Coordinates of C-alpha atoms and ligand atoms in Angstrom, one line a residue:
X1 CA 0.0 0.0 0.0
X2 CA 1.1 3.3 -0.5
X3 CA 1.2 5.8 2.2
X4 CA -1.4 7.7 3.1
X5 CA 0.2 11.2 2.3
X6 CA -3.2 13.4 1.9
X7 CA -4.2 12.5 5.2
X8 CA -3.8 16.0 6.6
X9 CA -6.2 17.7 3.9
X10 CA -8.6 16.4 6.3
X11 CA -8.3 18.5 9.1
X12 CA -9.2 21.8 7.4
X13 CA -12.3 20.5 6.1
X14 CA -15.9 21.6 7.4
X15 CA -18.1 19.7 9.4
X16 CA -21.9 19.9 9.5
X17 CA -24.0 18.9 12.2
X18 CA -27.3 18.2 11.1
X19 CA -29.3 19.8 14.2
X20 CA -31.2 23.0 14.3
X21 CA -27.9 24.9 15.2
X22 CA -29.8 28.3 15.5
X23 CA -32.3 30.3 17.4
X24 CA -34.9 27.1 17.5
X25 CA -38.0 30.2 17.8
X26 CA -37.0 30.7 13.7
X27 CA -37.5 27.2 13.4
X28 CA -40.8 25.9 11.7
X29 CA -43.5 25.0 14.4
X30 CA -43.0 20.9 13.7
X31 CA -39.1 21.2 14.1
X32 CA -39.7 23.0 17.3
X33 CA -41.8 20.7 19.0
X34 CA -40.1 17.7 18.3
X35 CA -36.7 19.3 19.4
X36 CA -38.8 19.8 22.4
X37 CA -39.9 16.6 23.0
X38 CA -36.5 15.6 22.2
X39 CA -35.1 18.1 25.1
X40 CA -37.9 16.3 27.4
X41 CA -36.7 13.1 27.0
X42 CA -33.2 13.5 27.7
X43 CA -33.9 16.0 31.1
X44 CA -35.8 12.4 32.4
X45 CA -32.2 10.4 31.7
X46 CA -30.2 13.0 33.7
X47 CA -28.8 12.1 36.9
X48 CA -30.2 13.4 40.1
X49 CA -29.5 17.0 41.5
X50 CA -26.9 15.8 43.8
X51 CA -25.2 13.3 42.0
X52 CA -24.6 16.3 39.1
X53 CA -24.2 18.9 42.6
X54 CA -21.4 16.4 43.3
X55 CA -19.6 16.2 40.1
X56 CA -19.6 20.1 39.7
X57 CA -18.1 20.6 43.3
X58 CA -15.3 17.4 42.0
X59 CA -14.6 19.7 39.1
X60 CA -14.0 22.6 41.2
X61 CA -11.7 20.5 43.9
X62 CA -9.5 19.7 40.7
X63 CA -9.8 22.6 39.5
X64 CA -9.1 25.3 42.2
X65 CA -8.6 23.0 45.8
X66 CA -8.1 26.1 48.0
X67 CA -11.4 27.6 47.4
X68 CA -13.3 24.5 47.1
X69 CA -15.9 25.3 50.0
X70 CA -15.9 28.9 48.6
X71 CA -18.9 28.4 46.4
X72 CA -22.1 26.9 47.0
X73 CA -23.9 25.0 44.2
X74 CA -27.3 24.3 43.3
X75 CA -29.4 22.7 40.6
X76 CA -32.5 24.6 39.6
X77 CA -35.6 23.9 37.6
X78 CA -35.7 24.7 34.0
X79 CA -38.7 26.7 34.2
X80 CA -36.7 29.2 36.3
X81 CA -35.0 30.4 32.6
X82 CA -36.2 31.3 29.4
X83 CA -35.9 28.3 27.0
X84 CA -32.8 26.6 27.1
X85 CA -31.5 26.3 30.6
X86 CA -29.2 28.8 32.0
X87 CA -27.3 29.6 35.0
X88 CA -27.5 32.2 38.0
X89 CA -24.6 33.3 40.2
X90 CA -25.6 35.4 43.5
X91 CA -23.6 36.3 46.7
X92 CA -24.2 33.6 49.7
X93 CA -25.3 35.6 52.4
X94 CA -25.6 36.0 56.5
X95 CA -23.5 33.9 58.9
X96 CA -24.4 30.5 58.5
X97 CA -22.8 30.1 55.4
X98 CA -19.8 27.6 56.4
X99 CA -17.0 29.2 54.3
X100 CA -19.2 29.5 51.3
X101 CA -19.0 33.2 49.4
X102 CA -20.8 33.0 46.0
X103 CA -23.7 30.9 45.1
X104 CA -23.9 29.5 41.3
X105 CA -27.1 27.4 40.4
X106 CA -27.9 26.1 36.9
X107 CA -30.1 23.7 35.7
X108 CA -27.5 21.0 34.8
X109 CA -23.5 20.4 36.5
X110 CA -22.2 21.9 33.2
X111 CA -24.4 24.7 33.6
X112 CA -23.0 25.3 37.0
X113 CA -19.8 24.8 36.2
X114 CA -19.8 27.0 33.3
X115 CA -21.1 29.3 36.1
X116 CA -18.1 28.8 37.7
X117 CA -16.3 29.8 35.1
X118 CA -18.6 32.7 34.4
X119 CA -17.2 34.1 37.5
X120 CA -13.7 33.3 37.6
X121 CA -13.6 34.9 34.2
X122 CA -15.3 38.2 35.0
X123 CA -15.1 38.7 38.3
X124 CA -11.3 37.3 39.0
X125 CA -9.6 37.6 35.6
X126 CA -8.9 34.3 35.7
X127 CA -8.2 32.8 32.0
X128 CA -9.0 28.7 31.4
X129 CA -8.8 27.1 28.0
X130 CA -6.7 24.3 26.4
X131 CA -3.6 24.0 27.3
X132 CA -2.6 25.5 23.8
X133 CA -3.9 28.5 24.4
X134 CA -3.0 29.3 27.5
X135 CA -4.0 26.8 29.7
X136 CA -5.3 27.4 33.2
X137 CA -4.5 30.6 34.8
X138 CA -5.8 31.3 38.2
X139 CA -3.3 33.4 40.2
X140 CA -5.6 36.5 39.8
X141 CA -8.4 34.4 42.0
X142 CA -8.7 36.3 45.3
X143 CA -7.9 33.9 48.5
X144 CA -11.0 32.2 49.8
X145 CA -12.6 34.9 51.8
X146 CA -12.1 37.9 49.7
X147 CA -14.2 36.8 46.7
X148 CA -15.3 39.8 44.9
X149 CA -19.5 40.3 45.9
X150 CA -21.9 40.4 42.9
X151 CA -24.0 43.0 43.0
X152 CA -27.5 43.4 44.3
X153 CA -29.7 40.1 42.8
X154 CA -27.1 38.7 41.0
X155 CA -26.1 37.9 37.5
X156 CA -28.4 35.8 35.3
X157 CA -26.8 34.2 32.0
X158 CA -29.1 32.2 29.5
X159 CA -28.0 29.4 27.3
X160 CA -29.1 30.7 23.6
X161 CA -29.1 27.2 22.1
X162 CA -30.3 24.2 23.7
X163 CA -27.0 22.0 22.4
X164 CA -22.9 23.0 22.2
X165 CA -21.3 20.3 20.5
X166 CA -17.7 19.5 20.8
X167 CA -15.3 16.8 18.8
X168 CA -14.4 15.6 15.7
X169 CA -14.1 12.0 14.5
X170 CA -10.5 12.3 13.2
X171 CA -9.6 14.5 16.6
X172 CA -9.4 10.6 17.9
X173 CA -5.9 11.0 16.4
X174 CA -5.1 12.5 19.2
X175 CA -7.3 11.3 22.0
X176 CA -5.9 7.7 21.1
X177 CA -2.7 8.5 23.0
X178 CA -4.7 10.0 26.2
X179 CA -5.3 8.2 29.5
X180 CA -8.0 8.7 32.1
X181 CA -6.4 11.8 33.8
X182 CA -5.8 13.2 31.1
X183 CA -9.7 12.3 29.7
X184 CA -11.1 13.9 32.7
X185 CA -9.3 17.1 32.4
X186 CA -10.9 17.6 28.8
X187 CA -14.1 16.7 29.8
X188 CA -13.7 19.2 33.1
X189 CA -12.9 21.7 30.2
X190 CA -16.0 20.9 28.5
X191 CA -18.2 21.4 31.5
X192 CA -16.2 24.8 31.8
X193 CA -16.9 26.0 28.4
X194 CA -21.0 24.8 28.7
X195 CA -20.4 21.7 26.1
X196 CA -23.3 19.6 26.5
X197 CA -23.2 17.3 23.8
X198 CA -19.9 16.0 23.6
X199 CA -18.6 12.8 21.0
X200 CA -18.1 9.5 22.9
X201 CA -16.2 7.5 20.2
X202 CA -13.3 5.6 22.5
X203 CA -13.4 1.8 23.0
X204 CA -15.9 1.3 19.9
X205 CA -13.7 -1.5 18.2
X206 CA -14.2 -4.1 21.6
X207 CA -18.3 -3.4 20.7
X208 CA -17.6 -4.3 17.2
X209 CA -15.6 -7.1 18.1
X210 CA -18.8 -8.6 19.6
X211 CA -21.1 -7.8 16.9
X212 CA -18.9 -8.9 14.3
X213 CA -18.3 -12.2 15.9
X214 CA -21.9 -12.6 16.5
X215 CA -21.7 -12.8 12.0
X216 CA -19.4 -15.5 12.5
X217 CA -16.1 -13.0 11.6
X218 CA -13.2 -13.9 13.2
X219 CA -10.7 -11.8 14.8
X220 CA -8.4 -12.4 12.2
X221 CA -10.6 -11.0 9.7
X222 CA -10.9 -8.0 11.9
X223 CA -7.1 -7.5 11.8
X224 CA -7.9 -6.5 7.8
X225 CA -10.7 -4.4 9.2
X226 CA -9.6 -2.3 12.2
X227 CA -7.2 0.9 11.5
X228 CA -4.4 0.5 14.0
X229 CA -4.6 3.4 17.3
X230 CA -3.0 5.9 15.1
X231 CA -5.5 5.4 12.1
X232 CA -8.5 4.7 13.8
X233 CA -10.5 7.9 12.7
X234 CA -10.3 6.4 8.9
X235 CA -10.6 3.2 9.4
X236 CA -13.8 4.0 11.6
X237 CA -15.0 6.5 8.7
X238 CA -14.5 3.8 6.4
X239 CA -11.9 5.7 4.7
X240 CA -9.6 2.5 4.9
X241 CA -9.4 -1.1 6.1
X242 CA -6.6 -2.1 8.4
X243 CA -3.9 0.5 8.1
X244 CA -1.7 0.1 10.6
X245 CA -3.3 -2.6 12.2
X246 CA -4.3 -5.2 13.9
X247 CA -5.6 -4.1 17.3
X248 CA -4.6 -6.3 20.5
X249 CA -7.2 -7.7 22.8
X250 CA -5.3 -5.9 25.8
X251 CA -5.7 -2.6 23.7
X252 CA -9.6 -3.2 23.2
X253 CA -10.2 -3.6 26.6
X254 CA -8.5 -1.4 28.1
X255 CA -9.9 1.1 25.4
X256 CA -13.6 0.0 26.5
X257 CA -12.7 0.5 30.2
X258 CA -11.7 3.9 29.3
X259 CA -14.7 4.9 27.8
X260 CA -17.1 3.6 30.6
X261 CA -15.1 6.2 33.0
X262 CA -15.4 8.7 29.9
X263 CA -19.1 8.0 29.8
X264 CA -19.9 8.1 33.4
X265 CA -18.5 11.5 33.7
X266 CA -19.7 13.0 31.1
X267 CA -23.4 11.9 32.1
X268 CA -22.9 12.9 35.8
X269 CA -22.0 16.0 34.7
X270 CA -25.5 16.1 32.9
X271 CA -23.9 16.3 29.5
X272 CA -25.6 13.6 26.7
X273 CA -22.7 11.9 25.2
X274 CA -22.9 11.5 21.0
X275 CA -21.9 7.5 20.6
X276 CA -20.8 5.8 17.2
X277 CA -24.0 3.7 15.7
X278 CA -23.4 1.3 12.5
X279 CA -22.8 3.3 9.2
X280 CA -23.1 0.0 7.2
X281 CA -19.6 -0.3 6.6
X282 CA -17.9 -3.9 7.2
X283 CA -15.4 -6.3 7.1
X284 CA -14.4 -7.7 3.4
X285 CA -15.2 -11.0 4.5
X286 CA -18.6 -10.1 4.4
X287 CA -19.1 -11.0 0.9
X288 CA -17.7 -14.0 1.7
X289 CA -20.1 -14.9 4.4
X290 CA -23.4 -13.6 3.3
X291 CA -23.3 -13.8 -0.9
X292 CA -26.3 -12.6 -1.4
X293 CA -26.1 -9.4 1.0
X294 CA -25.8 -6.3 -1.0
X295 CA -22.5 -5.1 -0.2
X296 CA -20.8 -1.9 -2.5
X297 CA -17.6 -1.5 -2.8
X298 CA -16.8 2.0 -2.8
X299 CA -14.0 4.1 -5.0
X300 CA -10.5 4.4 -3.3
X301 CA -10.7 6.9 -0.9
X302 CA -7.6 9.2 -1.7
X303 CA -4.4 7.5 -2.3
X304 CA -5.2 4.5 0.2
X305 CA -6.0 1.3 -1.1
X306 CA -8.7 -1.3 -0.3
X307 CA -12.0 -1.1 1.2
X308 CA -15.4 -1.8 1.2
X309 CA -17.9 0.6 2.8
X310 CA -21.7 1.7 2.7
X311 CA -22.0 5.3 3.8
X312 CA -20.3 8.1 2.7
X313 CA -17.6 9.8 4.8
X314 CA -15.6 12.0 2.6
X315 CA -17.1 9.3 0.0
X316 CA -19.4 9.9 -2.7
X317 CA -22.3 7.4 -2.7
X318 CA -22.4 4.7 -5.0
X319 CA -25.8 6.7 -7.0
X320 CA -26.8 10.0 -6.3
X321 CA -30.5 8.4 -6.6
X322 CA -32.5 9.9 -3.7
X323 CA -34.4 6.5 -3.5
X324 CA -31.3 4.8 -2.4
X325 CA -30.4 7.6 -0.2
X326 CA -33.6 7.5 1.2
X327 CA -34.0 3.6 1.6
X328 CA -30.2 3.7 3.4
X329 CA -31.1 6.0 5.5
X330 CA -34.4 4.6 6.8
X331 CA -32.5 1.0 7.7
X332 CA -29.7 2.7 9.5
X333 CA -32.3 4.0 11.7
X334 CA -34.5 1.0 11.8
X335 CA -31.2 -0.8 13.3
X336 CA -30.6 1.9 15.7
X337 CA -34.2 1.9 17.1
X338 CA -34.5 -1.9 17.5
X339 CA -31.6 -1.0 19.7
X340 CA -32.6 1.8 21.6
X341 CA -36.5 3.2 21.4
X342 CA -35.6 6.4 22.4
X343 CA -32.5 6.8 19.8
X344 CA -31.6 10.3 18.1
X345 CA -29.3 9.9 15.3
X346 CA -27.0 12.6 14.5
X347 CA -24.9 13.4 11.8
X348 CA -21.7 14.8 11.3
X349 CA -20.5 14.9 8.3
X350 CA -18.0 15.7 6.0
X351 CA -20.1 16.6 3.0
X352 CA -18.2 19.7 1.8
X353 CA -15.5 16.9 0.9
X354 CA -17.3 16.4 -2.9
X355 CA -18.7 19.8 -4.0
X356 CA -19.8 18.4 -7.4
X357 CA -21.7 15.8 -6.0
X358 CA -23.3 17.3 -3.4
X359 CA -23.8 20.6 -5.6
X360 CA -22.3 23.0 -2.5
Ligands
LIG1 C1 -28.1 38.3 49.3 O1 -28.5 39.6 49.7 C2 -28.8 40.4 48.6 C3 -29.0 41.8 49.1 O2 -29.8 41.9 50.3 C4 -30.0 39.8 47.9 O3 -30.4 40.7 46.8 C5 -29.7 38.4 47.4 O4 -30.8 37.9 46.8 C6 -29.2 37.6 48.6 N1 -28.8 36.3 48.0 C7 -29.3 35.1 48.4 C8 -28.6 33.9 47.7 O5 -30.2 35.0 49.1
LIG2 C1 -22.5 -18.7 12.1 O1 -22.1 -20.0 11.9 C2 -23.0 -21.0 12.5 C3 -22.3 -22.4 12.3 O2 -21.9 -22.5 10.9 C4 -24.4 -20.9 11.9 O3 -25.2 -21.8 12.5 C5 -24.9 -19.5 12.1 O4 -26.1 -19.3 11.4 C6 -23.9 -18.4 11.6 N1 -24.4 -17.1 11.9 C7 -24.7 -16.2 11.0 C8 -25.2 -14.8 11.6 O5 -24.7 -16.4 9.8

């Protein structure tokens, strides 16, 4: 195989999420109310008030241990804002207030905690963003005690869009190499920043594993299949099969153990974690296992050789008939309902990739 050498076009490419991104009140009526119902559904799924209570005062512990009884945090009713949630940060007043100075209450953990950060920000001069760009800067923070008093009723922020999505699929070229402390820290910086829909897509290959194996594909058909750690945004893009592969079984698990921690943050901190569902792309062996199955080879994707796909990741379909589209589509989510009732899919995608066929 030849090497991969126009990998890194990829990362200036556009991505488009497929959710109302805007203002949802200049969406039509029917869009509105099922993003509402959709908003409904996931408040039920999120962990009690003091679990999420918990997780933001964890945060700030890591975060800034001197003042950690400083401020006082509180989970509020969505009703208390305007539409999409929002948070609310007050002085804590009188004498019984056990070291505590300033109250923040949201209606999630990452609405507190990007409450938190509301206040550091503007009220301390305290700078925190990747480690790029500066990192976490706190020396400006006044010691516990002399916290700066916000005035009069306090300060109310809304959220103007229900979701703030973070991650990439081929930014697992990075998270690959990352361990649990280093996971959390990210996902801390996402509850800083307000993310609330953040991409889950570690330890997917050990689920795969299973399925696959549950076609009768064996493992070492899978070593054709799986990208190795350093690929494994293409190869789950089904931009290539096996590059840089195979995967050992001591790298799958402890990839899957990873992501359970991932996942179990992210939710306590009230966030809904985006995870990978089947795009209908599979091992070559297929073909050889189910002859009759419609399986499409698609055309080589760049200069890398070999694969055999069904969805369209920096890929053109096979037709650009919309009945085929259409019909792809509907099983995809057929598959992921039978799964999960209550499944959303969403899309990310790289559609900008063709302009001719897509006509953008
Ligand atoms: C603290 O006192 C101020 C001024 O009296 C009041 O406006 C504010 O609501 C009080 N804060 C809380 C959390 O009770
Ligand atoms: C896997 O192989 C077994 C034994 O040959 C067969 O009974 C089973 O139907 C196969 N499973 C699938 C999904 O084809």
């Amino acid at each position: 195989m030849r090497a991969p050498d126009r990998l890194r076009l990829l990362a200036p490419l556009l991505l488009l999420l497929l959710l109302p991104s805007s203002s949802l009140s200049s969406s039509p009526p029917d869009v509105r109310e099922s993003v509402g119902e959709l908003l409904r559904r996931l408040e039920n799924k999120r962990p009690s008030s003091s679990v999420q209570v918990a997780a933001a005062h964890a945060l700030l512990q890591r975060l800034l241990p001197t003042h950690h009884s400083s401020f006082r945090f509180e989970i509020i009713p969505k009703g208390i804002c305007k539409q999409n949630g929002c948070f609310h940060i007050s002085n804590v007043n009188g004498s019984n207030s056990d070291g505590a100075e300033i109250l923040i209450r949201g209606t999630t953990a990452v609405e507190i905690s990007s409450g938190l950060h509301w206040y550091l920000k503007y009220w301390c001069g305290a700078h925190i963003s990747w480690d790029k760009t500066g990192g976490v800067q706190l020396a400006s923070v006044p010691p516990p005690g002399s916290l700066a008093r916000v005035d009069g009723e306090g300060v109310k922020v809304e959220r103007p869009v229900p979701w703030s999505y973070y991650q990439n699929v081929v930014t697992s070229n990075s998270y690959v190499w990352w361990d649990w402390r280093r996971w959390e820290k990210e996902i801390d910086w996402m509850a800083l920043q307000g993310i609330n829909l953040p991409l889950a897509f570690t330890g997917q290959e050990a689920i795969w594993k299973k399925v696959f194996k549950g076609f009768n594909v064996s493992s070492d058909d899978l070593n054709d299949f799986f990208g190795g750690p350093a690929f494994l945004a293409w190869a789950r893009m089904g931009n290539l099969h096996g590059w840089g592969g195979p995967l050992s079984q001591n790298w799958l698990n402890q990839q899957l153990l990873l992501q359970k921690q991932i996942l179990s943050h992210m939710v306590e901190l009230g966030m809904t974690p985006v995870l990978p569902s089947f795009s209908g792309n599979v091992p070559a062996v297929f073909r050889k296992l189910f002859p009759s199955a419609s399986i499409t080879r698609l055309g080589d994707w760049n200069t890398v050789d070999g694969d055999l796909r069904d969805t369209f990741n920096e890929n053109s379909p096979p037709t650009d008939d919309p009945k085929y589209i259409s019909l792809l589509g509907a099983a995809v989510y057929k598959a992921m309902s039978k799964g999960d009732k209550d499944a959303v899919w969403l899309m990310q995608h790289y559609h900008t990739f063709d302009c001719l066929f897509y006509n953008t």
